[in-house]
């Protein structure tokens, strides 16, 4: 399935590095999301973009910086991360940000911070 | 209190068995409900939405009890391919989607 794609699939980075995660959706959706999934924890919503405008930032540290140049692409820029930021980062999209709109996930980027 | 609570399992059941998962949510203003399935090291995939009247999709039946604030998922005639983690998801508002930690199911031959 290629509805929502993410690159890279795996990333190992040092605490002083800068890297970016990329997400692209081919579903004609208008809303895109970043989630973090850590072991033994539920998915945590990080950022929401609706028609390219950020509508939600759930108190995410500034070392994570999102960018949404258009409704099909979403980036997560990473800098000076901590080891506890190691997790699976999932991108999702939906038609709109409403309660009944189902979200479709990409395969995720498994990030390890050393 | 967690927004969404699920029994983490694991549930180990033989092929052909019927298994049920429950999930409770804390916010009475929750508006929509879903079950997602997540295979090991893969992304969550929507299994089914949960409607107030209950809904069925093949071997899967979802129920919602708003008064008691719980959602259930019933799987009949379990297949080996049903082995996965099942995530209960509750949407409180436009952007407020809360996930449970998931219930792990293993179907044994």
Coordinates of C-alpha atoms in Angstrom, one line a residue:
Chain A
X1 CA 0.0 0.0 0.0
X2 CA 1.4 3.4 -0.9
X3 CA -1.4 5.8 0.4
X4 CA 1.0 7.4 3.0
X5 CA 4.7 7.0 2.6
X6 CA 7.5 7.9 5.0
X7 CA 11.2 8.2 4.6
X8 CA 13.6 7.2 6.0
X9 CA 12.2 4.0 7.5
X10 CA 15.1 3.8 9.9
X11 CA 17.3 6.5 11.3
X12 CA 20.1 6.5 13.8
X13 CA 21.4 9.9 14.8
X14 CA 23.6 11.4 17.5
X15 CA 22.4 14.0 19.9
X16 CA 24.1 16.8 18.0
X17 CA 22.9 15.9 14.6
X18 CA 20.1 17.5 12.5
X19 CA 17.9 15.4 10.4
X20 CA 14.5 15.5 8.8
X21 CA 11.7 13.0 8.5
X22 CA 9.5 13.1 5.4
X23 CA 5.9 12.1 4.9
X24 CA 3.8 12.2 1.7
X25 CA 0.2 11.2 1.2
X26 CA -1.4 10.2 -2.1
X27 CA -5.0 10.1 -0.8
X28 CA -6.2 13.6 -1.6
X29 CA -6.5 14.3 2.1
X30 CA -6.3 17.8 3.7
X31 CA -5.1 17.0 7.2
X32 CA -1.8 15.5 8.2
X33 CA -0.5 14.4 11.6
X34 CA 2.7 13.4 13.4
X35 CA 2.6 10.9 16.2
X36 CA 5.2 9.4 18.4
X37 CA 4.9 5.7 19.5
X38 CA 7.2 4.6 22.3
X39 CA 7.5 1.1 23.7
X40 CA 4.6 0.2 26.2
X41 CA 3.0 3.6 25.6
X42 CA 0.0 4.7 23.6
X43 CA 0.5 6.8 20.4
X44 CA 1.0 10.4 21.3
X45 CA -0.2 13.1 18.9
X46 CA 2.5 15.7 18.3
X47 CA 1.3 18.0 15.5
X48 CA -1.7 18.5 13.4
X49 CA -1.9 20.4 10.1
X50 CA -5.2 21.2 8.5
X51 CA -5.0 22.7 4.9
X52 CA -1.3 23.4 5.6
X53 CA -2.0 25.4 8.7
X54 CA -0.9 24.0 12.1
X55 CA -3.8 23.6 14.3
X56 CA -2.4 21.6 17.2
X57 CA 0.9 21.4 19.0
X58 CA 0.6 19.1 22.0
X59 CA 3.4 20.8 24.0
X60 CA 6.1 19.1 22.0
X61 CA 9.6 20.2 22.7
X62 CA 11.1 22.7 20.3
X63 CA 13.8 20.3 19.2
X64 CA 11.0 18.9 17.0
X65 CA 10.0 21.3 14.3
X66 CA 7.2 20.5 11.8
X67 CA 6.9 21.9 8.3
X68 CA 3.9 21.5 5.9
X69 CA 4.6 23.0 2.5
X70 CA 1.4 21.7 1.0
X71 CA -1.4 19.4 1.9
X72 CA 0.4 16.3 0.5
X73 CA 3.8 16.7 2.3
X74 CA 4.8 16.9 5.9
X75 CA 8.2 17.1 7.4
X76 CA 9.5 16.8 10.9
X77 CA 12.9 18.5 11.5
X78 CA 14.9 17.1 14.3
X79 CA 17.8 18.7 16.2
X80 CA 19.7 18.2 19.4
X81 CA 17.5 15.2 20.3
X82 CA 17.7 13.2 23.5
X83 CA 18.0 9.4 23.9
X84 CA 14.4 9.3 25.2
X85 CA 13.3 10.6 21.8
X86 CA 14.0 7.2 20.4
X87 CA 10.7 5.9 19.1
X88 CA 8.6 5.1 16.1
X89 CA 7.4 8.3 14.4
X90 CA 4.2 7.9 12.5
X91 CA 2.6 10.2 10.0
X92 CA -1.1 10.0 9.3
X93 CA -3.6 11.8 7.1
X94 CA -7.3 12.2 6.9
X95 CA -9.9 14.1 4.8
X96 CA -10.4 16.7 7.5
X97 CA -9.8 17.1 11.2
X98 CA -13.2 16.1 12.4
X99 CA -14.4 13.5 14.8
X100 CA -15.6 11.0 12.2
X101 CA -12.7 11.3 9.8
X102 CA -10.6 8.2 9.9
X103 CA -6.9 8.5 9.8
X104 CA -4.5 6.5 7.6
X105 CA -1.0 5.9 8.8
X106 CA 2.3 5.7 7.0
X107 CA 4.8 2.9 7.9
X108 CA 6.7 5.0 10.3
X109 CA 10.3 6.0 10.8
X110 CA 12.1 4.1 13.6
X111 CA 14.4 6.6 15.2
X112 CA 17.3 5.8 17.5
X113 CA 19.1 8.6 19.2
X114 CA 22.6 7.7 20.4
Chain B
X1 CA -6.7 8.7 34.8
X2 CA -5.9 7.5 31.3
X3 CA -8.2 8.7 28.5
X4 CA -8.4 5.2 27.1
X5 CA -7.7 2.0 28.9
X6 CA -7.3 -1.5 27.5
X7 CA -6.3 -4.8 29.0
X8 CA -2.8 -5.3 27.4
X9 CA -3.2 -9.1 27.3
X10 CA -1.7 -11.1 25.8
X11 CA -4.7 -13.1 24.8
X12 CA -3.7 -16.5 23.5
X13 CA -6.6 -18.3 21.8
X14 CA -6.8 -21.4 19.5
X15 CA -7.8 -21.1 15.9
X16 CA -11.6 -21.0 15.6
X17 CA -12.2 -19.5 19.0
X18 CA -14.2 -16.4 19.7
X19 CA -12.4 -13.6 21.6
X20 CA -13.6 -10.3 22.9
X21 CA -11.8 -7.2 23.9
X22 CA -13.1 -4.3 25.9
X23 CA -11.9 -0.8 26.2
X24 CA -13.0 2.0 28.5
X25 CA -12.8 5.8 28.0
X26 CA -12.9 8.6 30.5
X27 CA -14.3 11.5 28.6
X28 CA -18.0 11.5 28.2
X29 CA -17.8 14.1 25.5
X30 CA -16.0 11.6 23.2
X31 CA -17.6 11.7 19.8
X32 CA -16.3 8.9 17.7
X33 CA -14.7 5.5 18.2
X34 CA -12.5 3.2 16.2
X35 CA -10.6 -0.1 16.4
X36 CA -7.2 -0.2 14.7
X37 CA -5.0 -3.2 14.2
X38 CA -1.2 -3.0 14.5
X39 CA 1.0 -5.8 13.4
X40 CA 4.5 -6.1 14.9
X41 CA 6.8 -3.3 13.7
X42 CA 4.1 -2.0 11.4
X43 CA 1.8 1.0 11.3
X44 CA -1.7 1.0 12.8
X45 CA -4.4 0.2 10.2
X46 CA -8.1 1.0 10.6
X47 CA -10.1 -2.1 11.3
X48 CA -13.5 -0.6 11.8
X49 CA -15.3 2.4 13.1
X50 CA -17.7 1.9 16.0
X51 CA -21.2 3.2 15.7
X52 CA -23.8 3.7 18.4
X53 CA -26.0 1.0 17.0
X54 CA -23.1 -1.5 16.9
X55 CA -21.7 -2.7 13.6
X56 CA -20.4 -5.9 12.1
X57 CA -17.9 -6.6 9.4
X58 CA -17.6 -10.3 8.6
X59 CA -16.2 -12.0 11.7
X60 CA -15.7 -8.7 13.5
X61 CA -18.4 -7.0 15.6
X62 CA -18.0 -3.7 17.4
X63 CA -20.2 -2.4 20.2
X64 CA -20.4 0.9 21.9
X65 CA -22.0 1.5 25.3
X66 CA -22.1 5.3 25.9
X67 CA -23.7 5.0 29.3
X68 CA -20.9 2.8 30.7
X69 CA -18.3 4.4 28.4
X70 CA -16.9 1.3 27.0
X71 CA -16.3 -0.2 23.5
X72 CA -15.9 -3.8 22.6
X73 CA -14.6 -5.8 19.8
X74 CA -15.6 -9.4 19.2
X75 CA -13.7 -11.7 16.8
X76 CA -15.4 -14.9 15.8
X77 CA -13.7 -18.0 14.2
X78 CA -10.2 -16.6 14.9
X79 CA -7.6 -17.0 12.2
X80 CA -3.9 -17.2 12.6
X81 CA -3.8 -13.9 10.6
X82 CA -5.8 -12.2 13.3
X83 CA -2.7 -12.2 15.5
X84 CA -1.9 -8.6 16.1
X85 CA -2.3 -5.8 18.6
X86 CA -5.7 -4.2 18.6
X87 CA -5.9 -0.5 19.5
X88 CA -8.9 1.2 20.8
X89 CA -9.2 4.8 19.6
X90 CA -11.4 7.6 20.9
X91 CA -11.9 11.0 19.3
X92 CA -12.9 13.7 21.7
X93 CA -13.0 16.6 19.3
X94 CA -11.6 17.7 16.0
X95 CA -8.0 17.0 16.7
X96 CA -8.2 15.1 20.0
X97 CA -7.6 11.5 19.1
X98 CA -6.6 9.2 22.0
X99 CA -5.2 5.8 21.6
X100 CA -5.1 2.9 24.1
X101 CA -1.9 1.0 24.6
X102 CA -3.4 -1.9 22.7
X103 CA -4.4 -5.5 23.4
X104 CA -2.2 -8.2 22.0
X105 CA -3.8 -11.2 20.5
X106 CA -2.0 -14.4 19.5
X107 CA -4.0 -17.1 17.6
X108 CA -2.5 -20.5 18.1
X109 CA -2.7 -23.3 15.5

